[in-house]
PDB file of C-alpha atoms and ligand atoms in Angstrom:
ATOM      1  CA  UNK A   1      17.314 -49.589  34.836  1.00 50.00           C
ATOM      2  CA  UNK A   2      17.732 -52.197  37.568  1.00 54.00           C
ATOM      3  CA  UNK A   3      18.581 -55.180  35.730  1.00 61.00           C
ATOM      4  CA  UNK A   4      21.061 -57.144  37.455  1.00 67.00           C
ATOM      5  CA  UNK A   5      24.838 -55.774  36.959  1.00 64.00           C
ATOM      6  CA  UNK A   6      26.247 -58.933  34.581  1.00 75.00           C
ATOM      7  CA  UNK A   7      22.511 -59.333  32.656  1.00 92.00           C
ATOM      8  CA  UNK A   8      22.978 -59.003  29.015  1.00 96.00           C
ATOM      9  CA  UNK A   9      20.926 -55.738  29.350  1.00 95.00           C
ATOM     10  CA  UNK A  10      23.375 -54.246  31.567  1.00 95.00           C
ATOM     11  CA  UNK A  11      26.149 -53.583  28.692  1.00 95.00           C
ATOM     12  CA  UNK A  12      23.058 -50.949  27.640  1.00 96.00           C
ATOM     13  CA  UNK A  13      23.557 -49.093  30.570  1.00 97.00           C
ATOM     14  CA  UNK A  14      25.819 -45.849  29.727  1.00 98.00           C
ATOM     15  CA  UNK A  15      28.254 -44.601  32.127  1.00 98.00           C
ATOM     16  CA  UNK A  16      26.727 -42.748  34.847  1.00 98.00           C
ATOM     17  CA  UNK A  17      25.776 -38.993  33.953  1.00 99.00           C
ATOM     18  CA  UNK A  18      24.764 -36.018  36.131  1.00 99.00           C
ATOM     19  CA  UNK A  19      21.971 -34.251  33.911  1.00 99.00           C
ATOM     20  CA  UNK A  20      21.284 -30.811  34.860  1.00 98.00           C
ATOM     21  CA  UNK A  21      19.067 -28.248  33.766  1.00 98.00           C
ATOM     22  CA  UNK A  22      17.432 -24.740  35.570  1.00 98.00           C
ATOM     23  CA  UNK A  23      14.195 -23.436  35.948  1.00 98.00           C
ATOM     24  CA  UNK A  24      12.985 -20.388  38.693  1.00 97.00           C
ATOM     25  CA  UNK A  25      14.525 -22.502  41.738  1.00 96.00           C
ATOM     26  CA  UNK A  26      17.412 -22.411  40.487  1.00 97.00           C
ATOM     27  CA  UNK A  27      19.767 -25.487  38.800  1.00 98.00           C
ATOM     28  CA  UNK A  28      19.603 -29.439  39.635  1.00 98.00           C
ATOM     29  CA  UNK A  29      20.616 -32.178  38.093  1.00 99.00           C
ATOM     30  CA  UNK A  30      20.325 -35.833  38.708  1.00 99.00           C
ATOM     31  CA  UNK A  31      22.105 -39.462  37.617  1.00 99.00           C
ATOM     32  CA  UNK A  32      21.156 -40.992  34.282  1.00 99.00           C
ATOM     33  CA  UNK A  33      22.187 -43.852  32.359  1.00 98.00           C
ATOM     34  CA  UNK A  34      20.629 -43.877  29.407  1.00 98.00           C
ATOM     35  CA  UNK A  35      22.277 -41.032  27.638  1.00 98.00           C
ATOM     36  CA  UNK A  36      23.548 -42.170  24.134  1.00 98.00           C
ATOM     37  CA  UNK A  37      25.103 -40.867  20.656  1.00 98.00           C
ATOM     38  CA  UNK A  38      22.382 -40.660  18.469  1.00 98.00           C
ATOM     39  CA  UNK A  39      24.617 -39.093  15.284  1.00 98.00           C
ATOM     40  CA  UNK A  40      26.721 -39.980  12.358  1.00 98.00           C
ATOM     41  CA  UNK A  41      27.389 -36.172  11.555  1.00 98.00           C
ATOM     42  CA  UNK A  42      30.524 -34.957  13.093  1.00 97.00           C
ATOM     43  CA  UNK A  43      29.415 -31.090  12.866  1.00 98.00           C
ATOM     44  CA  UNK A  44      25.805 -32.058  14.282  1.00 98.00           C
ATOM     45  CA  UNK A  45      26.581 -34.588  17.328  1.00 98.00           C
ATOM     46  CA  UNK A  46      23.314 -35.478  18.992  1.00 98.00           C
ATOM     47  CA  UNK A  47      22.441 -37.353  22.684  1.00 98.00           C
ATOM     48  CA  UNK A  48      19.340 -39.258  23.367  1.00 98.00           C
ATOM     49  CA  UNK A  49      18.721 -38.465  26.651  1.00 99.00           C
ATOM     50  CA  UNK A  50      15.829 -40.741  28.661  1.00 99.00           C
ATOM     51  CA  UNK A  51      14.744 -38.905  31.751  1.00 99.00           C
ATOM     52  CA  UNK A  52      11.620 -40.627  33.730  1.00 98.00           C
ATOM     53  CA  UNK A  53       8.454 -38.590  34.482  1.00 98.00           C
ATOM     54  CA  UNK A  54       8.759 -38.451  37.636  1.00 97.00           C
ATOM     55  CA  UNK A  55      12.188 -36.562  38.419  1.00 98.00           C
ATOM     56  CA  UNK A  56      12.266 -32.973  38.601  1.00 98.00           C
ATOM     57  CA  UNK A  57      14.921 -32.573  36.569  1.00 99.00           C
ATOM     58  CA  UNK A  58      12.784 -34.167  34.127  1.00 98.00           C
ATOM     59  CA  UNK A  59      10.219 -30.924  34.197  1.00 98.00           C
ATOM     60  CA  UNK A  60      12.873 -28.687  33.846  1.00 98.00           C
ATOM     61  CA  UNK A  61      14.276 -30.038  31.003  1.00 99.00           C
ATOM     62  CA  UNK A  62      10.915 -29.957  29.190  1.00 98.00           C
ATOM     63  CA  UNK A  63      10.250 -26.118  30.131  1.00 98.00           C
ATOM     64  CA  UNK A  64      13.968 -25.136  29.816  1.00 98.00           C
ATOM     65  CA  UNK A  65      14.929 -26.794  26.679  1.00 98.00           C
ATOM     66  CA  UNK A  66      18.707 -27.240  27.675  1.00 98.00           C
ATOM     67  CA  UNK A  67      21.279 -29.610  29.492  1.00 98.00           C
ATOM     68  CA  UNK A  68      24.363 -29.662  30.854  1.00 99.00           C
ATOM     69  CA  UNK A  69      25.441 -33.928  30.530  1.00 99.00           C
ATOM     70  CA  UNK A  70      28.439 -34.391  32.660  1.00 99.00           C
ATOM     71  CA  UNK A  71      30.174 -37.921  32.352  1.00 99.00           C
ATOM     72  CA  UNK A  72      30.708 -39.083  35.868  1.00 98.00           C
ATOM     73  CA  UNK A  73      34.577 -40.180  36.752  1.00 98.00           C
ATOM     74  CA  UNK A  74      35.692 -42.714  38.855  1.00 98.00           C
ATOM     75  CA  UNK A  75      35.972 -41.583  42.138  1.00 98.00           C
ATOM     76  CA  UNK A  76      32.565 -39.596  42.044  1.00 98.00           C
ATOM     77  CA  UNK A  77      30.280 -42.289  43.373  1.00 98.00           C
ATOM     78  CA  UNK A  78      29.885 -39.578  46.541  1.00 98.00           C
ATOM     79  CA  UNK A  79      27.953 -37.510  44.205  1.00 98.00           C
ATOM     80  CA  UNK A  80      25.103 -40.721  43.692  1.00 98.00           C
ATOM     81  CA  UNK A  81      23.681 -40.227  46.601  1.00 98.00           C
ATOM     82  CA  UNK A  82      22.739 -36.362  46.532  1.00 98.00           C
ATOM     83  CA  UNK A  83      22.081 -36.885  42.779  1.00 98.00           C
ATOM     84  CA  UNK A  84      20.236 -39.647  42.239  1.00 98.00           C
ATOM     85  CA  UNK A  85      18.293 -40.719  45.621  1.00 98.00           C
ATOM     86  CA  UNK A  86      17.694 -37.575  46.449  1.00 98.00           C
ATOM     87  CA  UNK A  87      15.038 -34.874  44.447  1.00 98.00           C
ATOM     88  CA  UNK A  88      15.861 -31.064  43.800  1.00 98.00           C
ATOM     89  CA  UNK A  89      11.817 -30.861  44.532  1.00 98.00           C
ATOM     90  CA  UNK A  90      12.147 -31.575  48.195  1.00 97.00           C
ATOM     91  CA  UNK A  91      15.491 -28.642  48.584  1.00 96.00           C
ATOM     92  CA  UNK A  92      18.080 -27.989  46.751  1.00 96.00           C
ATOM     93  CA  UNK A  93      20.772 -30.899  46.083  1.00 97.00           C
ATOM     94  CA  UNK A  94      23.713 -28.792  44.708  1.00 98.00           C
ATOM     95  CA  UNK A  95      24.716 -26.540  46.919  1.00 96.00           C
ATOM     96  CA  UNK A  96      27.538 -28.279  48.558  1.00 96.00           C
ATOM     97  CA  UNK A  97      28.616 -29.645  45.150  1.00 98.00           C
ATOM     98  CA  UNK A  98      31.722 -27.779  42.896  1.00 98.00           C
ATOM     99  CA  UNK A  99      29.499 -27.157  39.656  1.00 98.00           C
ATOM    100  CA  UNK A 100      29.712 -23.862  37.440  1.00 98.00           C
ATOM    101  CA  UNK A 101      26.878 -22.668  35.291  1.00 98.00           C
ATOM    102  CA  UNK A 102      26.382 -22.597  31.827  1.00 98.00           C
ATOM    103  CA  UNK A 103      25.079 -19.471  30.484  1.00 98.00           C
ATOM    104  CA  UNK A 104      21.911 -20.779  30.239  1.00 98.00           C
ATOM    105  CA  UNK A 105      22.082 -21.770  34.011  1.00 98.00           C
ATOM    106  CA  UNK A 106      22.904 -25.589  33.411  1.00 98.00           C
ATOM    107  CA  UNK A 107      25.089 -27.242  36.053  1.00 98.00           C
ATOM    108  CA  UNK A 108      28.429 -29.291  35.061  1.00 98.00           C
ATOM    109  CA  UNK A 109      30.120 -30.785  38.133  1.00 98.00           C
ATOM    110  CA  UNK A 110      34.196 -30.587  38.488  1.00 98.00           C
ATOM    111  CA  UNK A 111      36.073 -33.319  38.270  1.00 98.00           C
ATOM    112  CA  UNK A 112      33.948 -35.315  35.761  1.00 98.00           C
ATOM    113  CA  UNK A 113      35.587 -37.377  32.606  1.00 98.00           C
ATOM    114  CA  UNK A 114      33.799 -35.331  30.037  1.00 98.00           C
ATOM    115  CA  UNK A 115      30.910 -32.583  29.466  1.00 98.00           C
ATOM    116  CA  UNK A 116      28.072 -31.983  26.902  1.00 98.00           C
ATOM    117  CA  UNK A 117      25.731 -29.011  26.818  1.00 98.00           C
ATOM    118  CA  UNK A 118      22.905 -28.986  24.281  1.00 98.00           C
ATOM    119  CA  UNK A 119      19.390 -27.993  23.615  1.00 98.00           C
ATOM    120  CA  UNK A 120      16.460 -30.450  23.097  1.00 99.00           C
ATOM    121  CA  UNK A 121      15.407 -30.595  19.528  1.00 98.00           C
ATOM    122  CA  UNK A 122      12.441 -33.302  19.996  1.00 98.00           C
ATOM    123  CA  UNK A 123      10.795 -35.208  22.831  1.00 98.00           C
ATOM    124  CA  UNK A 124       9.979 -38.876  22.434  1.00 98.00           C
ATOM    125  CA  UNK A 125       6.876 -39.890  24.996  1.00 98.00           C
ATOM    126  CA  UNK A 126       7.733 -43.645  26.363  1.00 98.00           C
ATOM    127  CA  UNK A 127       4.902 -43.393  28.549  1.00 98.00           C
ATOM    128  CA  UNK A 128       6.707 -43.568  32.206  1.00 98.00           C
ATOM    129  CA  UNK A 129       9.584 -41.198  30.426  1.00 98.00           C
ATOM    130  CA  UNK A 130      10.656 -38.901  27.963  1.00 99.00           C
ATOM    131  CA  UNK A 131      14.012 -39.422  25.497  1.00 99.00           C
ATOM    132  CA  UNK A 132      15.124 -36.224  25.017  1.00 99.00           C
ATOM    133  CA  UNK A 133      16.874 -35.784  21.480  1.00 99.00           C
ATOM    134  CA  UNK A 134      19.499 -33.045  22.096  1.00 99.00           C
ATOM    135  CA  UNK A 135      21.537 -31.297  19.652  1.00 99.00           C
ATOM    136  CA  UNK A 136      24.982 -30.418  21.161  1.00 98.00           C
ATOM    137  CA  UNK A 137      26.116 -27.050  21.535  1.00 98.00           C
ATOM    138  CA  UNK A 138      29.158 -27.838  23.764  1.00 98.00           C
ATOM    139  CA  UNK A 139      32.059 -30.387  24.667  1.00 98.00           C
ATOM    140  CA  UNK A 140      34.566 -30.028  27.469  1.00 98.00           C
ATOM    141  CA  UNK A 141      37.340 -32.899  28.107  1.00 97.00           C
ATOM    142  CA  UNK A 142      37.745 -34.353  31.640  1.00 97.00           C
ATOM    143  CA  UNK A 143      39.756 -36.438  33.140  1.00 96.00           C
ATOM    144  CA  UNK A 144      39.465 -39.911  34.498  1.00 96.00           C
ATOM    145  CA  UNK A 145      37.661 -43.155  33.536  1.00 98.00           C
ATOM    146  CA  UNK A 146      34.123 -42.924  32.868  1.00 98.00           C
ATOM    147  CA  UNK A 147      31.849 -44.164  36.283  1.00 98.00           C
ATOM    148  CA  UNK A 148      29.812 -47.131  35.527  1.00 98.00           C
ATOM    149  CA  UNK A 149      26.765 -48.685  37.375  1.00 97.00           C
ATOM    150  CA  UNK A 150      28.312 -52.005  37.832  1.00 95.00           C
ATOM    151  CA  UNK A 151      31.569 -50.751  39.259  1.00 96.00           C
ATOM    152  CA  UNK A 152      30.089 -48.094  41.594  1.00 98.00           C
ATOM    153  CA  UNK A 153      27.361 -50.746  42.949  1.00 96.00           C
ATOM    154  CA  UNK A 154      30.859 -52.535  44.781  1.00 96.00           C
ATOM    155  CA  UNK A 155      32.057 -49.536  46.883  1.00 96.00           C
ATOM    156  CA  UNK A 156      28.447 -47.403  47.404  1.00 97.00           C
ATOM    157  CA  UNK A 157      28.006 -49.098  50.518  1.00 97.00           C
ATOM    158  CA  UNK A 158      24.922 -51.498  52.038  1.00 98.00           C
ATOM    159  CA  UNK A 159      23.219 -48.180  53.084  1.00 98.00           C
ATOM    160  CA  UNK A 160      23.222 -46.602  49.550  1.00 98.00           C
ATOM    161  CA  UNK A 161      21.905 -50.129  48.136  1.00 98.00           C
ATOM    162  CA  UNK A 162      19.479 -50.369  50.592  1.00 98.00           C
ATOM    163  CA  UNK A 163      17.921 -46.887  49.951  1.00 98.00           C
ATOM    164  CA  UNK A 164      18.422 -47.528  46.354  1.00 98.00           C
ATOM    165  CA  UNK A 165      16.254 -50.794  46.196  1.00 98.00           C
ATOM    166  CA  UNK A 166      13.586 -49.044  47.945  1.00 98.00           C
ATOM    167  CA  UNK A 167      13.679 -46.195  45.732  1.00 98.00           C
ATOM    168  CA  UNK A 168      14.086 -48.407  42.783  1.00 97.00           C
ATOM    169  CA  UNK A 169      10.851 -50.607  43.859  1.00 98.00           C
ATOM    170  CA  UNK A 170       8.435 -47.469  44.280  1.00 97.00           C
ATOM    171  CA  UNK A 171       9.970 -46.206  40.374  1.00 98.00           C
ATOM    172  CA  UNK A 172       9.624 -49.314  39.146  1.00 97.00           C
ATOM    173  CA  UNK A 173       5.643 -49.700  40.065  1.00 98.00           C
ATOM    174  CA  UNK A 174       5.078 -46.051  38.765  1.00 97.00           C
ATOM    175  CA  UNK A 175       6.875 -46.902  35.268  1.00 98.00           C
ATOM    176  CA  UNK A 176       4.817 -50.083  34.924  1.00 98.00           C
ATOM    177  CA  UNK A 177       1.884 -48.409  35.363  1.00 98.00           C
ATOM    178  CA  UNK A 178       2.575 -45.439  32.730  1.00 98.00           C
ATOM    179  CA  UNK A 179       4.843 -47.556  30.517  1.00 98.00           C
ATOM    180  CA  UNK A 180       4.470 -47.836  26.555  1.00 98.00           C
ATOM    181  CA  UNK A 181       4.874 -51.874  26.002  1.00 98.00           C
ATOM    182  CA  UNK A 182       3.063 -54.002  23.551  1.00 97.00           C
ATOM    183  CA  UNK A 183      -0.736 -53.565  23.113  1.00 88.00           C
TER     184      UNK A 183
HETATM  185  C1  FMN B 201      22.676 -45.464  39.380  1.00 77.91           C
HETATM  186  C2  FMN B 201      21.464 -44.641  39.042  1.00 77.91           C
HETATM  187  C3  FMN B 201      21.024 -44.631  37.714  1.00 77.91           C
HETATM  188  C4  FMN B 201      19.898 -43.862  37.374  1.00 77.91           C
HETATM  189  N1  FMN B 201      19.495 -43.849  36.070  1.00 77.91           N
HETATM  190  C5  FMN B 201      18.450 -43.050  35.713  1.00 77.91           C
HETATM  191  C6  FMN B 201      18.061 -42.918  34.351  1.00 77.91           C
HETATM  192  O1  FMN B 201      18.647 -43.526  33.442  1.00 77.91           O
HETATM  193  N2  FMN B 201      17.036 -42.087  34.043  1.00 77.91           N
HETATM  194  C7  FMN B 201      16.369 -41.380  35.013  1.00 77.91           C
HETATM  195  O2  FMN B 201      15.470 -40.594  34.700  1.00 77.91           O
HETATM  196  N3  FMN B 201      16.702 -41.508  36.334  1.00 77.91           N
HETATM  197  C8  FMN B 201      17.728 -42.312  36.686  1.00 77.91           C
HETATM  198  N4  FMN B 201      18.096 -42.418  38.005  1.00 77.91           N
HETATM  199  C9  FMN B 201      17.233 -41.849  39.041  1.00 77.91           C
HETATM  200  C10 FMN B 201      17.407 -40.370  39.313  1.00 77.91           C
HETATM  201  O3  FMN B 201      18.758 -40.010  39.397  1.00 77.91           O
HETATM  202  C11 FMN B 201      16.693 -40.073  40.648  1.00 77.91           C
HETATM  203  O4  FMN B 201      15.324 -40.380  40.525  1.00 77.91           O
HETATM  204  C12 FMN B 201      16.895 -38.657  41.142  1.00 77.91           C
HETATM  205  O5  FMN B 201      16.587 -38.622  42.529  1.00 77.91           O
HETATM  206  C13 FMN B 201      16.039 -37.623  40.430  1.00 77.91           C
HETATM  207  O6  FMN B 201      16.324 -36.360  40.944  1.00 77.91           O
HETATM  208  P1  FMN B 201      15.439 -35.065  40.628  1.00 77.91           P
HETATM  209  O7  FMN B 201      14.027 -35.360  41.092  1.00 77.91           O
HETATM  210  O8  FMN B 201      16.099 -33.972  41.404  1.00 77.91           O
HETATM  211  O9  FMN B 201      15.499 -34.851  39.139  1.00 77.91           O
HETATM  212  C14 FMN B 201      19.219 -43.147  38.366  1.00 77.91           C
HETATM  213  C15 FMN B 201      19.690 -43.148  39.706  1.00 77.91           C
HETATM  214  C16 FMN B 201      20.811 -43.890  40.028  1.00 77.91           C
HETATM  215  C17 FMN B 201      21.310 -43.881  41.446  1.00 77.91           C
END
């Protein structure tokens, strides 16, 4: 999402999330924001989770079938970088990170305000991305305030910006291409 932090469609924008999942190579994970509730059942919570097509997290939550969500903290914004301008397809991005596995193999980092693990139940096609519907399996409790875009955007730093807006550009012209919109 790259509306401008203060635009009406910016108080859409969930805090920032590290989704992880495992295939072969090993675990990754990357930064979302679009992970939401998507339950009024207390014994059957749900997340909607919308990855785009073009991540690599992305295909190995379609061929694994699980996630690890963790709810980014304040005073994480060092893991944006690795996380979300950077893809597990060219190396791996965790290594260096404090994570521990799942017993599926899902990553949750340390120090985050909360965790969810879960397995997809469905998988909604928008075209330039999938929303994941995931039935949780797991909670953990954190600590800290939840990380959100607008906030970290003030003490990333020009260079992350920078990268990001170039990054953001080249995502942006591949979802508008493969995007569902209006016929
Ligand atoms: C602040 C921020 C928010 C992001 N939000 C999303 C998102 O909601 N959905 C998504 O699929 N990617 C999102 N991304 C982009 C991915 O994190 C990024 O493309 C990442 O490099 C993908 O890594 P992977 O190829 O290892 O999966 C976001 C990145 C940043 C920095």
């Amino acid at each position: 999402m790259t509306q401008p932090a203060g635009s009406v469609l910016s108080l859409f924008w969930s805090p920032l999330c590290a989704v992880g999942s495992h295939g072969r190579a090993g675990p990754n994970a990357q930064v979302c924001l679009s992970v939401f509730g998507a339950s009024i059942v207390p014994e059957r919570p749900r997340l909607l989770v919308v990855l785009w097509k073009g991540n690599y997290t992305h295909a190995l939550v379609t061929e694994a079938g699980t996630v690890a969500v963790t709810v980014l903290a304040e005073g994480q914004e060092g893991l944006l970088e690795p996380l979300g301008l950077r893809s597990g397809r060219d190396g791996p991005k965790l290594d260096d990170l404090e994570t521990w596995l799942t017993p599926e193999g899902d990553p949750v980092f340390a120090g985050g305000a909360g965790w969810v693990t879960g397995r997809v139940i469905d998988a909604f096609d928008l075209g330039d991305a999938t929303a994941f519907l995931v039935a949780v399996a797991a909670t953990g409790e954190g600590s800290g305030a939840p990380l959100r875009w607008g906030a970290a955007q003030r003490v990333v730093g020009e260079g992350f910006l920078a990268r990001w807006a170039e990054k953001s550009a080249r995502d942006r012209a591949a979802a508008a291409r493969a995007m569902r919109w209006l016929e």
